Structures are given as C-alpha cells and as structure tokens.
XYZ file of C-alpha atoms in Angstrom:
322
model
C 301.494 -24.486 45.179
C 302.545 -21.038 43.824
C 301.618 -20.167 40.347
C 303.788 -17.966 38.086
C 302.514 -15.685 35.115
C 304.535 -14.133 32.282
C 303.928 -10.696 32.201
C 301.232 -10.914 29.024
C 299.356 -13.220 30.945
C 298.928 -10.694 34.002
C 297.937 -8.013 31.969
C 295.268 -9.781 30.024
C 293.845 -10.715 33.334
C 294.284 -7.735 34.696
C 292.136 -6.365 32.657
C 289.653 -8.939 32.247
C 289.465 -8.026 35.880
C 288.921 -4.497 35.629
C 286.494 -4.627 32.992
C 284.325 -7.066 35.005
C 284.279 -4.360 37.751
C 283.492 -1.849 35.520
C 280.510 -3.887 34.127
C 279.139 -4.345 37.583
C 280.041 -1.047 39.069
C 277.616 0.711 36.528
C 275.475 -2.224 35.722
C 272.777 0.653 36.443
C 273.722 2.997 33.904
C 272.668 3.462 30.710
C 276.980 3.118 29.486
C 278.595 1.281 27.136
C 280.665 -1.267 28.765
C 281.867 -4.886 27.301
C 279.473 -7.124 27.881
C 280.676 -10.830 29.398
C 280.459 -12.409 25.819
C 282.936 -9.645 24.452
C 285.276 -10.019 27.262
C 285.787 -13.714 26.196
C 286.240 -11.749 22.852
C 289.195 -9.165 24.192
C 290.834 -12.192 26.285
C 292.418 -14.028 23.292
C 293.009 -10.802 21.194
C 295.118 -9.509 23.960
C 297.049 -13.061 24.333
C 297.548 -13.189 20.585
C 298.759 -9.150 20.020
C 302.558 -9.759 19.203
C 301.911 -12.723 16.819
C 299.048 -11.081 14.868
C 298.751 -7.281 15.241
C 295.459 -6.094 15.079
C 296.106 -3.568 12.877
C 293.468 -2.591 10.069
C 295.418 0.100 7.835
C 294.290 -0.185 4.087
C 297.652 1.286 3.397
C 299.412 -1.793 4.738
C 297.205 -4.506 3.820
C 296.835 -3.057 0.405
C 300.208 -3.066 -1.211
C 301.524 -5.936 -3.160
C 297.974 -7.248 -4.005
C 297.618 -9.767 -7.394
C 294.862 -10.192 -9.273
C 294.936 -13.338 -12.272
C 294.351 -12.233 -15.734
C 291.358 -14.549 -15.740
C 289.848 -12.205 -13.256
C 290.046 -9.302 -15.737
C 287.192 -11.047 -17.783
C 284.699 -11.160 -14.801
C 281.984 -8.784 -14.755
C 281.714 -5.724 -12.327
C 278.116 -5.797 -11.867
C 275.042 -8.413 -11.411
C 273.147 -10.277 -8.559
C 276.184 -11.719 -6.698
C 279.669 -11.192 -6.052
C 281.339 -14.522 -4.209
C 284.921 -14.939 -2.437
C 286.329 -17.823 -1.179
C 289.050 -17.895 1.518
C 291.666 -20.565 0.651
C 295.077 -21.063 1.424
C 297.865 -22.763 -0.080
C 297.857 -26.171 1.591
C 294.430 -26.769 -0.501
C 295.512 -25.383 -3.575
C 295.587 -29.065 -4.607
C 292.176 -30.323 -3.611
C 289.271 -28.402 -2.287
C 290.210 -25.061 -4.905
C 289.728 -27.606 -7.874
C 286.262 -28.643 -7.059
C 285.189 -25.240 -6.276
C 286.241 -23.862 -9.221
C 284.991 -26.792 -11.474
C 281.360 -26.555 -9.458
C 279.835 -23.008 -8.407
C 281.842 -20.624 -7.963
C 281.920 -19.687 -11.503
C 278.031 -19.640 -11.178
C 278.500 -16.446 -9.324
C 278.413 -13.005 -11.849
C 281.983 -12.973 -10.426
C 283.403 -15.398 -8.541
C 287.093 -15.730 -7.034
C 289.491 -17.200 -4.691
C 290.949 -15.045 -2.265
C 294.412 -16.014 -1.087
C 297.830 -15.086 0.183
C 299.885 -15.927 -2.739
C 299.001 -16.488 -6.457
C 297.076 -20.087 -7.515
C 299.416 -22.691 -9.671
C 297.116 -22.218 -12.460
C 296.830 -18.401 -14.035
C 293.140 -19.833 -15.271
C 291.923 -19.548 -11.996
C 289.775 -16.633 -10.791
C 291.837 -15.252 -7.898
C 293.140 -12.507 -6.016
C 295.877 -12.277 -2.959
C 293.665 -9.970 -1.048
C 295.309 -11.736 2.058
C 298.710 -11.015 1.129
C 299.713 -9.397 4.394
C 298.023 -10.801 6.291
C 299.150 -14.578 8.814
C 297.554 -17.745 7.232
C 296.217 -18.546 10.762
C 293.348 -19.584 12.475
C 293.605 -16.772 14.665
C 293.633 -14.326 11.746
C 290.279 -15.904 9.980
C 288.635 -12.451 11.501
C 290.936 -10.047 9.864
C 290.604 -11.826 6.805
C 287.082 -12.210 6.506
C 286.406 -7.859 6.947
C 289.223 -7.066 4.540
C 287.740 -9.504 2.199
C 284.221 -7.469 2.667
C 285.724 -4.350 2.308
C 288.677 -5.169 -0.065
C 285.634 -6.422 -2.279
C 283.228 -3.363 -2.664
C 285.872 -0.969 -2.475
C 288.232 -2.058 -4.703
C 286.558 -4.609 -6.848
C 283.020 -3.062 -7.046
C 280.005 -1.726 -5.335
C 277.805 -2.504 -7.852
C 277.067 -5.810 -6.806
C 273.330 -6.687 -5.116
C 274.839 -9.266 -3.255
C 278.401 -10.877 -1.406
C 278.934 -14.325 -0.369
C 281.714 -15.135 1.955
C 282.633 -18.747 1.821
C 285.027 -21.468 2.974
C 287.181 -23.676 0.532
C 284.990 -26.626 1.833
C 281.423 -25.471 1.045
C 279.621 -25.972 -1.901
C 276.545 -23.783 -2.769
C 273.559 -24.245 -5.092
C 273.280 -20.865 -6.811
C 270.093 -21.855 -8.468
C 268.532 -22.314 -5.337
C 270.258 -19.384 -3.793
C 269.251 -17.009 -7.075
C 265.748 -18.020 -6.311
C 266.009 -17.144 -2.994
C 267.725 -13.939 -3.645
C 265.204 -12.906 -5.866
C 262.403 -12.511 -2.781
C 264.494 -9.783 -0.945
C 265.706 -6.427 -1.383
C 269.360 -5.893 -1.764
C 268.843 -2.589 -0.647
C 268.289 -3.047 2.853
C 270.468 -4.101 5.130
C 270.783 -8.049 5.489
C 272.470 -10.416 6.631
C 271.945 -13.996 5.458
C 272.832 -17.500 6.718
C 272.502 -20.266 9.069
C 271.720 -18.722 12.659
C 273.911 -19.973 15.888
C 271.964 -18.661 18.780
C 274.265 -18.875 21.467
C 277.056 -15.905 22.313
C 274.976 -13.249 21.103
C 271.510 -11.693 21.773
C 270.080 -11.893 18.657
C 272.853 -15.296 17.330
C 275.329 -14.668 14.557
C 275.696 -16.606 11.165
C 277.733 -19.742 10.571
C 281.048 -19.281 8.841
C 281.332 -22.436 8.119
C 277.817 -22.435 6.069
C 279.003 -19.073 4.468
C 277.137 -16.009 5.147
C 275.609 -13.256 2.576
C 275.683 -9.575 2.987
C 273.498 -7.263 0.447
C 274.845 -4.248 -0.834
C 273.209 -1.715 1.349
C 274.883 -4.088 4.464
C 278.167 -4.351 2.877
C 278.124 -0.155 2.794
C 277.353 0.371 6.019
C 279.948 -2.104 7.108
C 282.302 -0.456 5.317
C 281.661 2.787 6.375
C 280.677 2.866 9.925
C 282.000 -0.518 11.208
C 285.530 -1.435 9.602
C 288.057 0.895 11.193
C 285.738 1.306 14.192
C 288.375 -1.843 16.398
C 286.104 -0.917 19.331
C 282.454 -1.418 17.838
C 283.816 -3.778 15.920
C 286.647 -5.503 17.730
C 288.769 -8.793 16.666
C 287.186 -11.908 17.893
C 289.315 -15.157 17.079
C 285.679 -17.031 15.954
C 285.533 -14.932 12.990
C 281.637 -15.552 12.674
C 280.961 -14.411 15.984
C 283.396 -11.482 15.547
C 281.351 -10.457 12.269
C 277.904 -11.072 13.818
C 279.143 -8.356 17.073
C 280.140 -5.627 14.420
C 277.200 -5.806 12.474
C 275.090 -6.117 15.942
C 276.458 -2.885 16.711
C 274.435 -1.017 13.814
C 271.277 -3.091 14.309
C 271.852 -5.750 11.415
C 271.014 -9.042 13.077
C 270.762 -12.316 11.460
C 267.428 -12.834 8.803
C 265.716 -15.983 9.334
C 266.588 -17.800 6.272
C 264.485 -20.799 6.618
C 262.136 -21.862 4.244
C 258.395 -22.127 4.726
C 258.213 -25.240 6.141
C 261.083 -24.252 8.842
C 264.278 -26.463 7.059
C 267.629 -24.192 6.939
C 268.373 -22.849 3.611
C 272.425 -22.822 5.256
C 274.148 -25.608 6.716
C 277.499 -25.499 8.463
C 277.650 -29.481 7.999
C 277.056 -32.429 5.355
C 273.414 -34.156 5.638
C 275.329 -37.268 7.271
C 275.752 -35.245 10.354
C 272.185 -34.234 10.570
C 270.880 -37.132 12.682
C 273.159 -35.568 15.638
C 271.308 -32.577 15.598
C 268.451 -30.822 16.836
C 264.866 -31.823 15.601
C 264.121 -29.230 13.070
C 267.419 -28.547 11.557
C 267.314 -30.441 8.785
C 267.912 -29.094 5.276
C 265.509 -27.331 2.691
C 264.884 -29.503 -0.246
C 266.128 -26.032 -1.435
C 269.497 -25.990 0.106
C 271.846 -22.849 -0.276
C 274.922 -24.438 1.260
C 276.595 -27.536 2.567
C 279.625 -27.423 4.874
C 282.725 -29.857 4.687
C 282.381 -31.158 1.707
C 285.363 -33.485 0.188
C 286.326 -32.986 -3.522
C 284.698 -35.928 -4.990
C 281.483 -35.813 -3.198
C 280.957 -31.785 -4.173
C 282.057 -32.828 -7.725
C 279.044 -35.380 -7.466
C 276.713 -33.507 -6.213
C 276.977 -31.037 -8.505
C 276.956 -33.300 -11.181
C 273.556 -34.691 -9.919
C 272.177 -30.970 -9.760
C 273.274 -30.139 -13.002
C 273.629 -32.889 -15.333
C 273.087 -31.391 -18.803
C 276.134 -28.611 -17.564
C 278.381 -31.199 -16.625
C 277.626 -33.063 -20.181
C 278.258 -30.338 -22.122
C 280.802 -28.542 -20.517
C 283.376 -27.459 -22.662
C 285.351 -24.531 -20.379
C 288.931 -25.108 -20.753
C 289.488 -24.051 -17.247
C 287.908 -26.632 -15.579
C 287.720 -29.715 -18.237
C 291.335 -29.058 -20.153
C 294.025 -28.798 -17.531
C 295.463 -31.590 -14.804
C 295.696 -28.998 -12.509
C 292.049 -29.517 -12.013
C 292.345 -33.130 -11.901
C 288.528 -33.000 -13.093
C-alpha cells in the first residue's frame, strides 16, 4: 500500500529527519542542536504554521487592546500581580466565581481575554485580542500575557501568577508562602511535571508564579528569542524550555512535610495518583474546579468575608449569578 503526503506533511518530516541526523552526526560536540524532546516541540509548530503564525511582533499584537474602567482603580504596585486566561465561552460560568473568590485578593487582579467581559465591573483586559482562541495558541498567549503584564501594566510588582479560568487559589496561604522567598531572584513557582524536560516544567493547569527578577529576564533575553524560546503547543512545557534556556528551573514548592503547595487537579482525583502527591494542608491551588464548588470552598476559607461582603461587583449584579 502506497502512502501519499501533502506537501506540509513532507516538509515537517523532512526536517524532523534532518535534525535527527544533525543531533547524531555531532552528538560529540559541544553544539547546540534540538534535543529529541524539542523536536516533538518543532513537529506540531511546523504542522500548525498557516493556521496560527508564530509571529511575536509587539506592534501587531498590541493594537486594539481594552482595558475596563474597573481596572483603572487597581493598584500598580504590591506583592502580586495575577492574570487569568479566559475566553468567551466561560464568560458565563467559571469568570463569575473567579471574580467573586480570589482573584480580587491579588494587589491587582484581572481577566485577560480576546474581547471585552459583559459586565464593565469586571477587572479585565483583551491582551489576547489578536491573537486565535485555540488550544494550539495557549503558548503565545501565555508569554504575551507575561510580557504584556510588566511592560505595559507594571514592573513594580514582586510577584505574577498565571492562571486558568478553572483554578482557584488561596492567597492567604500563597502570601504566606511568598513571604519566605526573595522576589528578587529568579523563580519559578508551581507544581513540578518531571517528564519532557531535564530538570521538569510547572503545571499550567495548577498555575505557575514568576517573581519579578524572572519575569525581567524573560522579557528581555527570552521573548523575541523564537529559537531559545520556541512555540511548543503544551504551553507549560513550552514556558518551562524558555526559561530552561537561562538556567531558571522549577523551585521545589513543597512544604516541609513533602505535600504540593500546587495542584493541577481537585483532591477527588488524588487517590489515582502517586503516593506522596497529596496536597499541603496549606494549598496554593486547585485545578478544575466547577463554579459552585470554588464558590464553597471559598466560603469555607473565608467565612467572616463572605458574611460581610458588601462589593457591588460581586454581590449586586445577576451577571455574577452569586
């Protein structure tokens, strides 16, 4: 049986081909070459190239940005600046119970989207205005968010949290966390997946952390760098390689008794895991969590909040459907 290729298919083998040569050809040389795991990297990006250009420019990813007048109220400084990537098929659902739980916990904390939230109340900005609301984009979004934020929002933030739409974080427990380690030097802070990379990569899913002095050097050295830093379509993975690059490699978040801080899924899960993964008593994050149970659980974390609460944002509209 013959097998037929269209053209893109041929040249994305082709040069996973060539590459592979390459790699073993000089395996005995101290030269950079893609390494097996990065090749699986390339493979997709070069399948996916006429749906979702790779392309990086400020200048076209920039224009046309929005930016709710609720935003205008948030702080430019403190401990931690948060963003949440959301699109408009949850607008409904999992934005609500962010926004009515911890994300305005965070010295400033937004959504970032492609087009404006039905509610001007809400803390958002379409940082991801041009770019695809795709799966296979997730990596582009997630570095333009980074640098988006500390460029054009602020620098003067210690910390910046990356999240999903369906994770819920403690920020007490984070805060105290926080407070043992030195925004200044550059880390990198969430729930470890060993396998792809040497030295593992952070969850997305469990949202990851970068501190300021990270953050810069990603900015500077590691954004419009597409081969240090090339697109992966597992945006975690792709953001663990780039940082790899400049020697920034996971921290071990645990706490002292070895339970993850991070977790990329709900505690119901936990039993099909591996011994030892269980999570802290002091929890940072919980992954794929449905609106009613984070509403909940945030309620049983902070009961006298919830009593008293008297935002308008969260308790006063149906949008919120709080």
């Amino acid at each position: 049986m013959i097998l037929t290729f269209e053209r893109l298919d041929k040249v994305a083998l082709l040069t996973l081909a060539t590459v592979t040569a390459l790699n073993y050809q000089f395996s005995n040389y101290n030269l950079t070459f893609l390494m097996p795991v990065e090749l699986y990297t390339h493979f997709p990006a070069i399948i996916h190239q006429e749906l979702f250009p790779p392309t990086r420019s400020i200048d076209k990813l920039i224009p046309g940005i929005e930016h709710s007048a609720s935003t205008l109220r948030l702080p430019n400084s403190g401990q931690i600046f948060c963003f949440v990537e959301t699109s408009e098929r949850y607008y409904n659902d999992r934005v609500p119970s962010i926004a009515a739980t911890w994300l305005r916990r965070c010295d400033n904390g937004r959504f970032f989207s492609k087009t404006p939230l039905p509610s001007a109340n809400m803390t958002y900005s379409t940082v991801y205005k041009n770019l695809e609301d795709s799966f296979f984009d997730l990596f582009r979004k997630s570095i333009f968010g980074f640098y988006y934020s500390y460029m054009h929002i602020s620098n003067s933030f210690d910390w910046y949290l990356k999240a999903d739409d369906d994770t819920y974080f403690a920020m007490d427990h984070l805060r105290e966390y926080l407070n043992t380690l030195d925004p200044s030097k550059p880390l990198y802070l969430g729930y470890v997946i060993k396998s792809g990379l040497k030295n593992g990569y952070n969850s997305g899913g469990a949202g990851y952390i970068l501190s300021n002095a990270a953050v810069k050097i990603f900015v500077e050295k590691l954004y419009h760098d597409e081969y240090g830093c090339p697109y992966d379509w597992a945006e975690d993975r792709g953001m663990g390689r780039c940082l790899a690059r400049v020697g920034i490699y996971p921290t071990d978040t645990r706490d002292d008794k070895g339970f993850n801080r991070f977790m990329p899924y709900r505690p119901s899960e936990q039993a099909a895991v591996e011994a030892g993964q269980f999570s802290s008593q002091k929890f940072v994050s919980l992954h794929r969590f449905p609106q009613d149970t984070m509403l909940l659980l945030d309620e049983l974390l902070h009961p006298e909040l919830r009593k008293n609460d008297t935002n308008p944002v969260v308790v006063n509209y149906d949008f919120f459907r709080y």
